[in-house]
Amino acid sequence: MTKVATRFAPSPTGPLHIGGIRTALFNWLYSKNQKGSFFLRIEDTDKERSKEEYKNQIIQSLKWIGIESDGNEYIQSKKIDDHIKIANELLKNGHAYKCYCSNEEIEEQKNRAKQKKIPYIYDRKWRDKSEADAPQDIKPAIRFKSKIDGSTLLKDLVQGDIEIENNTIEDFIILRNDGSPTYNLSASVDDHQMNITHIIRGDDHKINTFKQMQIYLAMKWTLPSFAHIPLIHTTEGKKLSKRDKASTLDDYSKIGVMPEALRNYLLRLGWSFKDKEIFTLEESIQHFSLEGIGKSPSKLDMSRILSINEHYIKNMNEDDLFNHLTKYCENYKDKIDSKSKNIKKSLSFLKNKARTLEGIYNNAQYLIKDKIKISSEDQKLLDSLAKTILKDFLKEFQNLTNINKENLEKIINNLIKKNKTNFKGVGQPLRVALVGSKFGPGIYDIIISLDKNEVIERLKAAS
RNA sequence: GGUCCCUUCGUCUAUCGGUUAGGACACAUGGUUUUCAUCCAUGAAAGAGGGGUUCGAUUCCCCUAGGGACCGCCA
């Protein structure tokens, strides 16, 4: 049996959107599950729109989520000569022909079709015309001689059997009149030369598949298997595109979604394995299969992404979580080096209050910032009684040599008794004084996580 | 308009002819708790509609409806 090879073939005309990332993920997962190879092919033949920076961004994005290609990326523009060679071969053995229609002529055909409300399909004018009739002033494009009779069956690994009439596939152009190859030609030649065995791509490529199958057949190449995965839809139910908000990877990483979480979310979007929701990378490789992919498109659900992210935050070991956090802060906030020791040891309780890295960052503000700000609303909570409580607490606290929960508890319990109040009566002013808000971590956690002199400073400032 | 695809709770999905149609997220209620959270428990919530096939259909077939993709000398 031949070794499985899959590929992901984006064009570097913008940042990858998460639909693309999911396609890449499925391809990668399938190849790994089959102990095969995964390749990245950069389809950069659209000179106008392709940019080197996007290529790098794509590679980075894939890496971020854990996908790396086997071997160097394949650059399509470097293979153009091969594509042209095949086009000429096709021309020679009668599977393609020169089309001398002018742009105006094609436009006219399209308009006519629109008026009659019939679908436009190139009228195959030059399919059987003699070269002798060719106008001298027009450079021809090369069209593939598509089958007219019969039908073609695609045994799709996700969608099942799909059969369409051959005459609905037009004689598509494979070489433009400037001599450059078009997508369907290039993709077929590349896939063949790369020995791709399984082409897993979005549903929107289905028609291309029928065109590409004909090229394979005409060249007598072994046909790969195809799997068309349903598209990801927006909440409005339309195909997700780069223009949609919250569609690129950066949209998620900047709010503190971690790669493991997004990977897990994307995996379960349109694919399932029994009732299992959380998959380690190894588990996803182990369980991934094309049969597990659903047939209907799925919508993006932000709260689900956040919830999976929350799961990873709470269950990840704290060293890894801390690494994620520092990297996140470096990329999107301020570096937290100077405060990192306090933050790291506080992760055990900070993480329980956050769904994202940004959430942890926000909750850790009282640790990160030297000075805290108390809103005027919260300031009201610091009335005269509260201030005397703070002063009393400070007095005891300063003498404390060993700051731990037991000792703090003693002080606070005494204050509760003395002032005939409850825990809230003491805890709330303390929290406001130390964090700047009535919301925040537990009092003991706050005090222990701060340096002693910092606690003293803040209590003095507030009381 | 043509071709093709899809249709189970709001969302992601399980079910591969016989289930009280399961899980997860979100939602609601209650409990734990020094606040906000976490955590725990409980609840509400689905087979688009109509025909067949069958002893029996969410599951198989057909029709209808709804949704989507494609229809470039872009990829």
Coordinates of C-alpha atoms (C1' of nucleotides) in Angstrom, one line a residue:
Chain A
M1 CA 0.0 0.0 0.0
T2 CA 1.3 3.4 -0.8
K3 CA 2.1 5.8 2.0
V4 CA -0.6 8.4 2.7
A5 CA 0.3 11.9 1.7
T6 CA -1.9 14.9 2.3
R7 CA -1.3 18.6 1.7
F8 CA -2.7 21.9 2.6
A9 CA -2.5 24.4 -0.2
P10 CA -3.3 28.0 0.8
S11 CA -2.7 31.0 -1.4
P12 CA -0.7 33.7 0.5
T13 CA -3.1 36.5 -0.2
G14 CA -4.0 37.3 3.4
P15 CA -3.9 35.8 6.9
L16 CA -5.3 32.3 7.2
H17 CA -8.8 32.2 8.5
I18 CA -9.8 29.5 11.0
G19 CA -11.6 27.5 8.3
G20 CA -8.3 27.2 6.5
I21 CA -6.6 26.2 9.8
R22 CA -9.2 23.5 10.3
T23 CA -8.7 22.2 6.8
A24 CA -4.9 22.1 7.5
L25 CA -5.6 20.4 10.8
F26 CA -7.7 17.7 9.3
N27 CA -5.1 17.0 6.6
W28 CA -2.3 16.9 9.1
L29 CA -4.3 14.7 11.5
Y30 CA -5.3 12.3 8.8
S31 CA -1.7 11.9 7.6
K32 CA -0.4 11.4 11.1
N33 CA -3.2 8.9 11.9
Q34 CA -2.2 7.0 8.8
K35 CA 1.5 7.3 9.5
G36 CA 1.9 9.3 6.4
S37 CA 3.2 12.7 5.4
F38 CA 1.7 16.1 5.4
F39 CA 2.9 18.8 3.0
L40 CA 2.4 22.5 2.8
R41 CA 2.1 24.0 -0.7
I42 CA 2.0 27.7 -1.1
E43 CA -0.1 28.6 -4.1
D44 CA 1.5 31.9 -5.0
T45 CA 0.8 32.2 -8.7
D46 CA -1.4 35.2 -8.3
K47 CA 1.4 37.6 -8.5
E48 CA -0.8 40.6 -7.8
R49 CA -2.1 39.5 -4.4
S50 CA 0.5 37.0 -3.1
K51 CA 2.8 38.4 -0.5
E52 CA 5.9 36.9 1.2
E53 CA 4.7 38.2 4.6
Y54 CA 1.5 36.3 4.3
K55 CA 3.4 33.1 3.5
N56 CA 5.4 33.5 6.6
Q57 CA 2.3 34.4 8.6
I58 CA 0.6 31.2 7.4
I59 CA 3.5 29.1 8.4
Q60 CA 3.6 30.7 11.8
S61 CA -0.1 30.3 12.3
L62 CA 0.1 26.6 11.6
K63 CA 3.1 26.2 13.8
W64 CA 1.3 28.1 16.6
I65 CA -1.5 25.5 16.6
G66 CA 0.9 22.6 16.4
I67 CA 1.1 21.8 12.7
E68 CA 4.3 21.5 10.8
S69 CA 4.8 20.1 7.4
D70 CA 7.1 17.2 6.5
G71 CA 9.8 18.7 4.5
N72 CA 10.1 22.2 3.1
E73 CA 7.0 24.0 1.8
Y74 CA 6.4 23.5 -1.9
I75 CA 6.3 26.8 -3.7
Q76 CA 3.9 26.6 -6.6
S77 CA 5.4 29.5 -8.6
K78 CA 8.6 27.6 -8.9
K79 CA 6.9 24.8 -10.8
I80 CA 5.2 26.8 -13.5
D81 CA 7.4 25.3 -16.2
D82 CA 6.1 21.9 -15.3
H83 CA 2.6 23.1 -15.5
I84 CA 3.1 24.6 -18.9
K85 CA 4.8 21.4 -20.1
I86 CA 1.7 19.4 -19.1
A87 CA -0.6 21.9 -20.8
N88 CA 1.4 21.4 -24.1
E89 CA 1.2 17.6 -23.7
L90 CA -2.5 17.9 -23.3
L91 CA -2.6 20.0 -26.4
K92 CA -0.5 17.5 -28.3
N93 CA -2.6 14.5 -27.4
G94 CA -5.8 16.2 -28.2
H95 CA -7.1 16.8 -24.7
A96 CA -6.9 20.5 -25.0
Y97 CA -7.2 23.1 -27.7
K98 CA -6.4 26.7 -28.5
C99 CA -9.3 29.2 -28.0
Y100 CA -9.1 32.3 -30.1
C101 CA -12.1 34.1 -28.5
S102 CA -11.5 37.7 -27.6
N103 CA -12.4 39.0 -24.2
E104 CA -15.2 40.9 -25.8
E105 CA -16.6 37.8 -27.4
I106 CA -16.6 36.0 -24.0
E107 CA -18.2 39.0 -22.4
E108 CA -20.9 38.9 -25.0
Q109 CA -21.6 35.3 -24.4
K110 CA -21.9 35.9 -20.7
N111 CA -24.3 38.7 -21.2
R112 CA -26.4 36.8 -23.6
A113 CA -26.6 34.0 -21.0
K114 CA -27.6 36.4 -18.4
Q115 CA -30.4 37.9 -20.5
K116 CA -31.8 34.5 -21.4
K117 CA -31.4 33.5 -17.8
I118 CA -29.5 30.4 -18.7
P119 CA -26.3 29.4 -17.0
Y120 CA -23.2 30.6 -18.8
I121 CA -20.9 28.0 -20.1
Y122 CA -18.3 28.6 -22.8
D123 CA -19.8 27.6 -26.1
R124 CA -16.8 25.4 -27.1
K125 CA -16.4 27.5 -30.3
W126 CA -12.8 26.6 -31.0
R127 CA -13.1 23.0 -29.8
D128 CA -13.3 21.6 -33.3
K129 CA -12.4 24.6 -35.4
S130 CA -9.3 24.4 -37.6
E131 CA -6.3 26.4 -36.7
A132 CA -6.4 27.8 -40.2
D133 CA -9.4 29.9 -39.2
A134 CA -7.5 31.5 -36.4
P135 CA -7.4 35.2 -36.3
Q136 CA -3.8 36.6 -36.5
D137 CA -4.2 39.3 -33.9
I138 CA -5.4 37.3 -31.0
K139 CA -3.2 35.2 -28.7
P140 CA -5.0 32.0 -27.9
A141 CA -5.7 30.6 -24.4
I142 CA -5.6 26.9 -24.0
R143 CA -8.7 25.2 -22.9
F144 CA -9.1 21.7 -21.6
K145 CA -11.4 19.5 -23.8
S146 CA -13.9 18.5 -21.2
K147 CA -16.0 15.4 -21.7
I148 CA -19.4 16.1 -23.2
D149 CA -21.1 12.7 -22.9
G150 CA -21.8 10.6 -19.9
S151 CA -21.3 11.4 -16.3
T152 CA -18.5 11.3 -13.7
L153 CA -18.7 9.7 -10.3
L154 CA -16.8 11.0 -7.4
K155 CA -16.4 8.7 -4.5
D156 CA -16.0 11.3 -1.9
L157 CA -14.7 10.0 1.4
V158 CA -16.8 12.4 3.4
Q159 CA -19.8 13.1 1.2
G160 CA -20.3 9.7 -0.4
D161 CA -21.0 9.2 -4.1
I162 CA -21.6 12.3 -6.1
E163 CA -22.4 12.0 -9.8
I164 CA -22.7 14.8 -12.3
E165 CA -23.3 15.1 -16.0
N166 CA -20.0 15.8 -17.8
N167 CA -21.6 18.4 -20.0
T168 CA -22.1 20.7 -17.0
I169 CA -18.3 21.0 -16.8
E170 CA -17.2 23.6 -19.3
D171 CA -14.0 23.6 -21.3
F172 CA -12.0 25.5 -18.7
I173 CA -8.9 27.4 -19.4
I174 CA -5.6 25.7 -18.4
L175 CA -3.2 28.2 -19.9
R176 CA -4.0 31.9 -20.2
N177 CA -3.3 33.8 -23.3
D178 CA -0.2 35.2 -21.6
G179 CA 1.0 31.6 -21.3
S180 CA 0.6 31.3 -17.5
P181 CA -1.2 28.2 -16.1
T182 CA -4.4 28.5 -14.2
Y183 CA -5.4 27.0 -10.9
N184 CA -6.9 23.7 -11.9
L185 CA -3.9 22.8 -14.1
S186 CA -1.3 23.8 -11.5
A187 CA -3.1 22.1 -8.6
S188 CA -3.5 18.8 -10.5
V189 CA 0.1 18.8 -11.7
D190 CA 1.4 19.6 -8.3
D191 CA -0.7 17.1 -6.5
H192 CA 0.4 14.5 -8.9
Q193 CA 4.1 15.4 -8.7
M194 CA 3.9 15.5 -4.9
N195 CA 2.3 12.1 -4.8
I196 CA -0.6 13.3 -2.9
T197 CA -2.9 10.4 -2.1
H198 CA -5.7 12.2 -0.2
I199 CA -7.0 15.6 -1.1
I200 CA -9.0 16.9 1.9
R201 CA -10.3 20.4 1.2
G202 CA -13.4 22.6 1.6
D203 CA -16.7 21.8 0.0
D204 CA -16.3 24.8 -2.2
H205 CA -13.8 22.9 -4.3
K206 CA -16.1 20.2 -5.4
I207 CA -16.5 21.5 -9.0
N208 CA -12.8 21.9 -9.2
T209 CA -12.4 18.3 -8.3
F210 CA -14.4 17.2 -11.3
K211 CA -12.2 19.3 -13.5
Q212 CA -9.0 18.1 -11.9
M213 CA -10.1 14.5 -12.2
Q214 CA -10.4 14.9 -15.9
I215 CA -6.8 16.2 -16.1
Y216 CA -5.7 13.2 -14.1
L217 CA -7.6 10.9 -16.4
A218 CA -6.3 12.5 -19.6
M219 CA -2.7 12.2 -18.3
K220 CA -3.4 8.6 -17.2
W221 CA -2.2 9.5 -13.7
T222 CA -3.5 7.5 -10.7
L223 CA -6.3 9.4 -9.2
P224 CA -6.0 10.4 -5.5
S225 CA -8.9 10.1 -3.1
F226 CA -11.0 13.1 -2.4
A227 CA -12.7 14.3 0.8
H228 CA -14.7 17.5 0.8
I229 CA -15.3 18.8 4.2
P230 CA -18.3 21.0 5.0
L231 CA -17.5 24.7 5.4
I232 CA -17.6 26.7 8.5
H233 CA -20.4 29.2 8.6
T234 CA -20.8 32.5 10.3
T235 CA -23.6 32.9 12.8
E236 CA -25.5 34.3 9.8
G237 CA -25.1 30.9 8.1
K238 CA -22.8 32.1 5.3
K239 CA -19.4 30.8 4.3
L240 CA -16.7 32.2 6.5
S241 CA -14.2 34.5 4.8
K242 CA -11.2 36.5 5.7
R243 CA -13.3 39.6 5.9
D244 CA -15.5 38.2 8.7
K245 CA -14.7 39.5 12.2
A246 CA -13.2 37.0 14.6
S247 CA -12.1 34.8 11.7
T248 CA -8.3 34.9 11.8
L249 CA -6.1 33.2 14.3
D250 CA -4.9 36.5 15.7
D251 CA -8.5 37.4 16.6
Y252 CA -8.4 34.5 19.0
S253 CA -4.8 34.6 20.3
K254 CA -5.1 38.3 21.1
I255 CA -7.9 37.7 23.6
G256 CA -5.9 35.0 25.2
V257 CA -7.2 31.8 23.6
M258 CA -4.5 29.2 23.7
P259 CA -3.4 27.1 20.8
E260 CA -4.4 23.8 22.5
A261 CA -7.9 25.1 23.1
L262 CA -8.4 26.4 19.6
R263 CA -7.0 23.2 18.1
N264 CA -9.4 21.2 20.3
Y265 CA -12.3 23.4 19.3
L266 CA -11.6 23.2 15.6
L267 CA -11.2 19.5 15.8
R268 CA -14.6 19.0 17.3
L269 CA -16.2 21.4 14.8
G270 CA -17.6 19.1 12.2
W271 CA -15.8 16.0 13.5
S272 CA -16.6 13.8 16.5
F273 CA -15.5 10.7 18.2
K274 CA -18.3 9.3 20.4
D275 CA -19.0 11.6 23.2
K276 CA -15.5 12.7 23.8
E277 CA -14.9 16.5 23.9
I278 CA -11.4 17.0 25.1
F279 CA -8.5 15.6 23.1
T280 CA -4.9 15.8 23.7
L281 CA -2.8 16.1 20.5
E282 CA -1.9 12.5 20.7
E283 CA -5.5 11.4 21.2
S284 CA -6.6 13.4 18.3
I285 CA -4.1 11.7 16.1
Q286 CA -5.1 8.4 17.4
H287 CA -8.8 8.8 16.9
F288 CA -9.0 11.0 13.9
S289 CA -10.8 9.5 10.9
L290 CA -12.6 10.8 7.8
E291 CA -15.7 8.8 8.7
G292 CA -16.0 11.0 11.8
I293 CA -16.5 14.1 9.7
G294 CA -20.1 15.3 9.5
K295 CA -21.7 16.3 6.3
S296 CA -23.4 19.6 7.3
P297 CA -21.7 22.9 7.8
S298 CA -21.2 24.2 11.3
K299 CA -21.4 27.5 12.9
L300 CA -18.7 29.2 14.9
D301 CA -19.6 29.4 18.6
M302 CA -17.5 31.8 20.6
S303 CA -18.8 30.7 24.0
R304 CA -17.7 27.2 23.2
I305 CA -14.2 28.3 22.3
L306 CA -14.0 30.2 25.5
S307 CA -15.3 27.3 27.5
I308 CA -12.7 24.9 26.0
N309 CA -10.1 27.5 26.6
E310 CA -11.2 27.7 30.2
H311 CA -10.9 24.0 30.5
Y312 CA -7.3 24.1 29.3
I313 CA -6.5 26.9 31.7
K314 CA -7.8 25.0 34.7
N315 CA -6.3 21.7 33.7
M316 CA -3.0 22.6 32.3
N317 CA 0.1 22.3 34.5
E318 CA 1.0 25.6 35.9
D319 CA 4.5 25.9 34.3
D320 CA 3.0 25.5 30.9
L321 CA 0.2 27.9 31.7
F322 CA 2.7 30.4 33.0
N323 CA 4.7 30.1 29.8
H324 CA 1.6 30.8 27.7
L325 CA 0.8 33.8 29.9
T326 CA 4.2 35.4 29.6
K327 CA 4.3 34.9 25.9
Y328 CA 0.8 36.3 25.6
C329 CA 1.7 39.4 27.7
E330 CA 4.8 39.9 25.7
N331 CA 2.8 39.8 22.4
Y332 CA -0.3 41.7 23.4
K333 CA 0.2 43.5 26.7
D334 CA 3.3 44.5 28.7
K335 CA 6.1 42.2 29.7
I336 CA 5.5 40.8 33.2
D337 CA 9.1 39.8 34.0
S338 CA 9.5 41.9 37.1
K339 CA 6.4 40.6 38.7
S340 CA 6.6 37.1 37.3
K341 CA 7.5 35.4 40.6
N342 CA 4.4 36.6 42.4
I343 CA 2.2 35.9 39.4
K344 CA 3.5 32.4 38.9
K345 CA 2.8 31.4 42.5
S346 CA -0.6 32.9 42.3
L347 CA -1.7 31.1 39.2
S348 CA -3.3 28.4 41.3
F349 CA -6.1 30.8 42.3
L350 CA -5.9 33.3 39.4
K351 CA -6.7 30.6 36.9
N352 CA -10.0 29.7 38.6
K353 CA -11.4 33.1 37.7
A354 CA -10.4 33.3 34.1
R355 CA -11.5 31.9 30.8
T356 CA -8.7 33.4 28.8
L357 CA -5.1 34.5 29.3
E358 CA -6.3 38.0 29.1
G359 CA -8.6 37.2 31.9
I360 CA -5.7 36.0 34.0
Y361 CA -3.8 39.1 33.1
N362 CA -6.7 41.3 34.1
N363 CA -7.2 39.5 37.4
A364 CA -3.5 39.8 38.1
Q365 CA -3.5 43.6 37.7
Y366 CA -3.2 44.2 41.4
L367 CA 0.1 42.2 41.2
I368 CA 1.3 43.7 38.0
K369 CA 0.8 47.4 38.7
D370 CA 2.7 49.1 41.4
K371 CA -0.1 51.5 42.2
I372 CA -3.7 50.5 42.3
K373 CA -6.6 52.7 41.4
I374 CA -9.8 52.6 43.5
S375 CA -12.9 53.7 41.7
S376 CA -15.1 56.4 43.3
E377 CA -17.8 53.8 43.6
D378 CA -15.6 51.4 45.6
Q379 CA -14.1 54.3 47.5
K380 CA -17.5 54.7 49.1
L381 CA -17.0 51.4 50.8
L382 CA -14.1 52.8 52.7
D383 CA -16.1 54.6 55.3
S384 CA -14.7 55.6 58.7
L385 CA -15.4 52.3 60.3
A386 CA -13.7 50.5 57.4
K387 CA -10.7 52.7 57.7
T388 CA -10.3 52.0 61.4
I389 CA -10.5 48.4 60.6
L390 CA -7.8 48.8 58.0
K391 CA -5.6 50.6 60.5
D392 CA -6.1 48.0 63.1
F393 CA -5.3 45.3 60.6
L394 CA -2.2 47.1 59.5
K395 CA -0.9 47.3 63.1
E396 CA -1.2 43.6 63.6
F397 CA 0.0 42.8 60.1
Q398 CA 3.2 44.8 60.4
N399 CA 4.3 42.7 63.4
L400 CA 3.6 39.4 61.6
T401 CA 6.8 37.6 60.8
N402 CA 5.2 34.6 59.2
I403 CA 2.5 35.5 56.7
N404 CA 0.3 32.5 56.3
K405 CA -3.4 31.8 56.3
E406 CA -3.6 30.7 59.9
N407 CA -2.0 33.9 61.2
L408 CA -4.0 36.1 59.0
E409 CA -7.2 34.3 60.0
K410 CA -6.4 35.1 63.6
I411 CA -6.1 38.8 63.0
I412 CA -9.2 38.9 60.9
N413 CA -11.3 36.9 63.4
N414 CA -10.2 39.3 66.2
L415 CA -11.2 42.3 64.1
I416 CA -14.6 40.7 63.4
K417 CA -15.2 40.2 67.1
K418 CA -14.0 43.6 68.1
N419 CA -16.1 45.5 65.6
K420 CA -19.1 43.3 66.0
T421 CA -19.2 42.7 62.2
N422 CA -18.9 39.7 59.9
F423 CA -16.2 38.5 57.5
K424 CA -17.5 40.7 54.8
G425 CA -17.1 43.8 57.1
V426 CA -13.4 43.1 57.3
G427 CA -12.8 41.4 54.0
Q428 CA -14.4 43.9 51.7
P429 CA -12.4 47.0 52.9
L430 CA -9.2 44.9 52.7
R431 CA -10.0 43.8 49.2
V432 CA -10.8 47.3 48.1
A433 CA -7.6 48.6 49.7
L434 CA -5.4 46.0 48.2
V435 CA -6.9 45.3 44.8
G436 CA -8.9 48.4 44.2
S437 CA -12.1 46.6 43.6
K438 CA -14.7 44.8 45.7
F439 CA -14.2 41.9 43.2
G440 CA -11.1 39.8 43.3
P441 CA -9.4 36.8 44.7
G442 CA -9.9 35.5 48.2
I443 CA -8.5 37.8 50.9
Y444 CA -5.9 35.4 52.1
D445 CA -4.7 34.7 48.6
I446 CA -4.4 38.4 47.9
I447 CA -2.3 39.2 51.0
I448 CA -0.1 36.2 50.7
S449 CA 0.5 36.8 47.0
L450 CA 1.7 40.4 47.5
D451 CA 5.0 41.4 49.0
K452 CA 4.7 42.4 52.6
N453 CA 5.8 46.0 52.1
E454 CA 3.3 46.4 49.3
V455 CA 0.5 45.3 51.5
I456 CA 1.6 47.9 54.0
E457 CA 1.9 50.6 51.5
R458 CA -1.6 50.0 50.1
L459 CA -3.2 49.8 53.5
K460 CA -1.6 53.0 54.5
A461 CA -2.8 54.7 51.3
A462 CA -6.3 53.6 51.8
S463 CA -6.9 54.2 55.4
Chain B
rG1 C1' -31.4 30.7 -13.1
rG2 C1' -28.2 25.9 -13.7
rU3 C1' -25.3 22.0 -11.2
rC4 C1' -24.2 19.9 -6.5
rC5 C1' -24.5 19.4 -1.2
rC6 C1' -26.9 19.7 3.6
rU7 C1' -31.2 19.4 7.5
rU8 C1' -31.3 15.8 15.6
rC9 C1' -32.1 20.7 21.6
rG10 C1' -30.2 28.0 20.6
rU11 C1' -24.9 25.9 19.2
rC12 C1' -21.3 21.5 18.5
rU13 C1' -22.8 16.7 18.2
rA14 C1' -24.1 10.9 19.7
rU15 C1' -27.4 7.3 17.6
rC16 C1' -25.0 3.2 12.1
rG17 C1' -34.1 0.0 12.2
rG18 C1' -36.3 -1.3 18.4
rU19 C1' -33.1 4.2 23.3
rU20 C1' -37.4 7.4 28.7
rA21 C1' -33.3 10.2 21.6
rG22 C1' -27.4 10.6 25.1
rG23 C1' -23.3 14.2 26.0
rA24 C1' -21.0 19.1 25.8
rC25 C1' -21.4 24.6 25.6
rA26 C1' -24.9 28.3 26.5
rC27 C1' -29.4 29.2 29.5
rA28 C1' -32.6 28.7 34.2
rU29 C1' -33.0 27.2 39.4
rG30 C1' -30.8 25.6 44.0
rG31 C1' -26.4 24.5 47.1
rU32 C1' -21.2 25.4 48.7
rU33 C1' -18.5 30.2 49.4
rU34 C1' -15.7 36.5 52.5
rU35 C1' -16.9 39.4 47.0
rC36 C1' -16.6 38.0 41.7
rA37 C1' -15.8 33.4 40.1
rU38 C1' -14.9 28.2 40.6
rC39 C1' -17.2 23.8 42.1
rC40 C1' -21.6 20.6 42.8
rA41 C1' -26.8 19.3 41.9
rU42 C1' -31.3 19.9 39.3
rG43 C1' -34.2 21.7 35.2
rA44 C1' -36.0 23.4 30.4
rA45 C1' -34.6 22.3 25.4
rA46 C1' -34.3 18.5 19.3
rG47 C1' -35.3 14.4 14.9
rA48 C1' -38.1 20.7 9.0
rG49 C1' -43.0 18.9 6.7
rG50 C1' -45.5 15.1 3.8
rG51 C1' -45.6 10.3 1.6
rG52 C1' -43.8 5.4 1.3
rU53 C1' -40.6 0.5 2.7
rU54 C1' -41.0 -2.3 7.4
rC55 C1' -43.9 -5.8 12.7
rG56 C1' -41.2 -1.2 13.9
rA57 C1' -38.4 4.5 11.6
rU58 C1' -34.4 10.0 13.7
rU59 C1' -32.0 6.0 11.1
rC60 C1' -33.6 3.4 4.3
rC61 C1' -36.3 5.6 -0.4
rC62 C1' -39.2 9.6 -2.8
rC63 C1' -41.4 14.5 -2.8
rU64 C1' -41.8 19.4 -0.7
rA65 C1' -39.8 23.3 2.1
rG66 C1' -35.6 25.8 4.1
rG67 C1' -30.3 26.6 4.1
rG68 C1' -25.5 26.4 1.7
rA69 C1' -21.5 26.0 -2.1
rC70 C1' -20.0 26.6 -7.1
rC71 C1' -21.0 28.9 -11.8
rG72 C1' -13.4 33.8 -13.4
rC73 C1' -8.0 34.0 -18.6
rC74 C1' -8.6 34.2 -8.6
rA75 C1' -6.8 30.3 -5.9

